[in-house]
Amino acid sequence: MDIPRIFNITESAHLIHNPFTPEKLATLGAALRLEPGTRVLDLGSGSGEMLCRWARDYGIGGTGIDMSPLFTEQARRRADELGVADLVEFIHADAAGYIADEKVGVAACVGATWIGGGVAGAIELLAKSLRTGGIILIGEPYWLQLPPTEKVAKGCRAGAISDFLLLPELLASFGNLDYDVVEMVLADQDSWDRYEAAKWLTMRRWLETNPDDDFAKEVRAELTSAPERYATYTREYLGWGVFALMSRVM
């Protein structure tokens, strides 16, 4: 199994496959007050930067599951680079339906809620791996402002305006699922720029070394359209954040 090839190409040089910077990951880890020995499950772990950095900085342990062989291998190399291969493991598998053998203190799905069919399904899946009193992390887009047309929504790579909520509505939706929002860290325009713009140089370098590849036309089309599309649509309308949730007990 693997993710679509375009993502393997455009994000092959990314350490973080969402609009977070290393500084944002550090802020999130500090905000969660992670204690040494905490076990973390990360569904859709990408290249493993969150688990690896938190293992190095906070002494957590954990498991990441991702369906990209490329990203999974990159995650294992990153664990070696940061000296935490004894604390974290990365498994190439479909995260949909994955349940940890032992309950964890933090269960995360950061930017891959599609594995549960949406936010509610992802939370339900993560809860099956979570110990009592643990924290669920959900990484999810939201509208900074409602797109005026469906064309604008599609320019943000959404299927429709209804795919995402405004931030107050997204926060309210967690409460409707009987969860307290106990922390959040949001992307900003700079972190969005770093996520999106870094893809453009990666695509250009790939085209230079793979001019005869059957996929080159698709990559060329993406590189040609991506900067203007991002500046016109995503940068103006789409937000992204990680939200920490705890099940309500009263």
Coordinates of C-alpha atoms in Angstrom, one line a residue, residues 13-219:
A13 CA 12.0 16.5 1.4
H14 CA 9.6 17.4 4.2
L15 CA 10.3 16.4 7.7
I16 CA 6.7 17.5 8.7
H17 CA 3.8 16.7 6.4
N18 CA 1.5 19.4 7.6
P19 CA 1.6 23.2 8.1
F20 CA 3.7 22.9 11.3
T21 CA 7.3 24.0 11.8
P22 CA 9.6 22.3 14.3
E23 CA 8.9 25.2 16.6
K24 CA 5.2 24.5 16.5
L25 CA 5.8 20.8 17.3
A26 CA 7.9 21.9 20.3
T27 CA 5.2 24.3 21.4
L28 CA 2.6 21.5 21.2
G29 CA 4.8 19.1 23.1
A30 CA 5.4 21.6 25.9
A31 CA 1.7 22.5 26.0
L32 CA 0.7 18.9 26.5
R33 CA 3.1 18.7 29.6
L34 CA 4.5 15.4 28.3
E35 CA 6.2 13.3 31.0
P36 CA 9.1 10.8 30.4
G37 CA 7.8 7.4 29.6
T38 CA 4.4 8.5 28.2
R39 CA 3.4 6.3 25.3
V40 CA 2.2 7.9 22.1
L41 CA 0.4 6.4 19.2
D42 CA 0.5 8.4 15.9
L43 CA -1.8 7.2 13.1
G44 CA -0.6 8.7 9.8
S45 CA 2.8 9.4 11.3
G46 CA 4.5 10.5 8.0
S47 CA 8.2 10.9 8.3
G48 CA 8.0 10.6 12.1
E49 CA 9.2 14.0 13.1
M50 CA 6.6 14.5 15.9
L51 CA 7.4 11.2 17.7
C52 CA 11.2 11.5 17.1
R53 CA 11.4 15.0 18.4
W54 CA 9.2 14.3 21.4
A55 CA 11.2 11.2 22.2
R56 CA 14.4 13.2 22.2
D57 CA 13.0 16.3 24.0
Y58 CA 10.6 14.7 26.5
G59 CA 11.6 11.1 26.8
I60 CA 8.3 9.7 25.4
G61 CA 8.0 6.4 23.6
G62 CA 5.7 5.5 20.9
T63 CA 4.6 3.9 17.6
G64 CA 3.8 5.5 14.3
I65 CA 1.7 4.0 11.6
D66 CA 1.8 5.2 8.0
M67 CA 0.9 3.8 4.6
S68 CA 3.8 5.4 2.7
P69 CA 6.9 3.1 2.5
L70 CA 9.0 6.1 1.7
F71 CA 7.9 8.2 4.7
T72 CA 8.1 5.2 7.0
E73 CA 11.7 4.5 6.0
Q74 CA 12.4 8.2 6.4
A75 CA 10.9 8.1 9.9
R76 CA 13.2 5.2 10.9
R77 CA 16.2 7.0 9.6
R78 CA 15.1 10.1 11.6
A79 CA 14.9 8.0 14.7
D80 CA 18.4 6.9 14.2
E81 CA 19.6 10.4 13.5
L82 CA 18.1 11.7 16.7
G83 CA 19.2 8.7 18.8
V84 CA 15.7 7.6 19.7
A85 CA 15.4 4.3 17.8
D86 CA 15.1 2.5 21.1
L87 CA 12.1 4.6 22.1
V88 CA 10.0 4.8 18.9
E89 CA 9.0 2.4 16.2
F90 CA 7.5 3.0 12.8
I91 CA 5.2 0.5 11.0
H92 CA 4.3 0.6 7.3
A93 CA 0.6 -0.2 7.4
D94 CA -2.9 1.2 6.8
A95 CA -3.7 3.2 10.0
A96 CA -7.4 2.8 9.4
G97 CA -8.7 0.5 12.1
Y98 CA -5.3 0.2 13.9
I99 CA -5.6 -0.3 17.6
A100 CA -2.6 -0.4 19.9
D101 CA -1.8 -3.6 21.8
E102 CA -1.4 -1.6 25.0
K103 CA -3.2 1.6 26.0
V104 CA -1.4 4.8 25.4
G105 CA -1.3 8.2 27.1
V106 CA -1.6 10.2 23.9
A107 CA -3.4 8.9 20.7
A108 CA -2.9 11.2 17.7
C109 CA -4.2 11.6 14.2
V110 CA -2.6 14.7 12.9
G111 CA -3.8 15.6 9.5
A112 CA -5.2 12.2 8.5
T113 CA -8.7 12.1 9.9
W114 CA -9.8 10.5 6.6
I115 CA -8.6 7.2 8.1
G116 CA -11.7 7.3 10.3
G117 CA -14.0 8.7 7.7
G118 CA -13.7 12.2 9.3
V119 CA -13.1 13.8 12.6
A120 CA -15.7 11.9 14.6
G121 CA -14.6 8.5 13.2
A122 CA -10.9 9.3 13.8
I123 CA -11.7 10.2 17.5
E124 CA -13.7 7.0 17.9
L125 CA -10.8 5.0 16.5
L126 CA -8.1 6.7 18.7
A127 CA -10.2 6.3 21.8
K128 CA -9.9 2.5 21.5
S129 CA -6.1 2.8 22.1
L130 CA -6.3 5.4 24.8
R131 CA -5.9 4.8 28.6
T132 CA -8.3 6.4 31.0
G133 CA -7.4 10.1 31.4
G134 CA -5.4 10.2 28.2
I135 CA -5.3 12.8 25.5
I136 CA -6.4 12.6 21.9
L137 CA -4.7 14.8 19.3
I138 CA -6.6 15.8 16.2
G139 CA -4.9 17.7 13.4
E140 CA -7.5 19.2 11.1
P141 CA -8.1 22.1 8.6
Y142 CA -10.7 24.7 9.3
W143 CA -12.0 27.8 7.4
L144 CA -10.4 31.1 8.3
Q145 CA -13.4 32.6 6.5
L146 CA -16.1 30.8 4.6
P147 CA -15.2 30.6 0.9
P148 CA -17.7 32.6 -1.1
T149 CA -18.1 29.9 -3.8
E150 CA -17.5 26.2 -4.2
K151 CA -14.8 27.0 -6.8
V152 CA -12.8 28.8 -4.0
A153 CA -13.2 25.8 -1.7
K154 CA -11.9 23.5 -4.5
G155 CA -9.0 25.9 -5.0
C156 CA -8.1 25.1 -1.3
R157 CA -8.2 21.4 -2.3
A158 CA -11.4 20.8 -0.4
G159 CA -14.2 18.8 -2.1
A160 CA -16.8 21.4 -1.0
I161 CA -17.3 24.2 1.5
S162 CA -19.0 21.7 3.7
D163 CA -15.8 19.7 4.1
F164 CA -14.5 22.0 6.8
L165 CA -15.9 24.2 9.6
L166 CA -15.0 27.6 10.9
L167 CA -12.8 27.4 14.0
P168 CA -15.6 28.1 16.6
E169 CA -17.7 25.5 14.9
L170 CA -14.9 22.9 14.9
L171 CA -14.2 23.5 18.6
A172 CA -18.0 23.2 19.3
S173 CA -18.1 19.9 17.3
F174 CA -15.6 18.3 19.8
G175 CA -17.9 19.3 22.6
N176 CA -20.8 17.7 20.8
L177 CA -18.8 14.5 20.8
D178 CA -18.5 14.8 24.6
Y179 CA -14.8 15.9 24.6
D180 CA -13.2 18.8 26.3
V181 CA -10.8 20.8 24.2
V182 CA -7.8 21.2 26.7
E183 CA -5.2 22.7 24.3
M184 CA -4.7 23.8 20.8
V185 CA -1.8 25.0 18.6
L186 CA -2.6 26.6 15.3
A187 CA -0.6 27.0 12.1
D188 CA 0.1 30.6 11.0
Q189 CA 0.9 32.0 7.6
D190 CA 4.6 31.5 8.0
S191 CA 4.2 27.8 8.8
W192 CA 1.8 27.4 6.0
D193 CA 4.3 29.0 3.6
R194 CA 7.0 26.7 4.8
Y195 CA 4.8 23.7 4.2
E196 CA 3.6 24.6 0.8
A197 CA 6.5 26.6 -0.7
A198 CA 9.0 23.9 0.1
K199 CA 7.1 21.6 -2.3
W200 CA 8.0 23.8 -5.2
L201 CA 11.7 23.4 -5.0
T202 CA 11.3 19.7 -4.5
M203 CA 9.2 19.4 -7.6
R204 CA 11.6 21.5 -9.7
R205 CA 14.6 19.3 -8.6
W206 CA 12.6 16.2 -9.3
L207 CA 11.8 17.4 -12.8
E208 CA 15.4 18.2 -13.5
T209 CA 16.5 14.6 -12.6
N210 CA 13.4 12.8 -14.1
P211 CA 12.6 14.6 -17.3
D212 CA 11.5 11.4 -19.1
D213 CA 9.4 9.9 -16.3
D214 CA 5.8 9.2 -17.3
F215 CA 4.7 11.2 -14.3
A216 CA 6.7 14.3 -15.3
K217 CA 3.8 16.0 -17.0
E218 CA 1.7 15.8 -13.9
V219 CA 4.5 17.2 -11.7

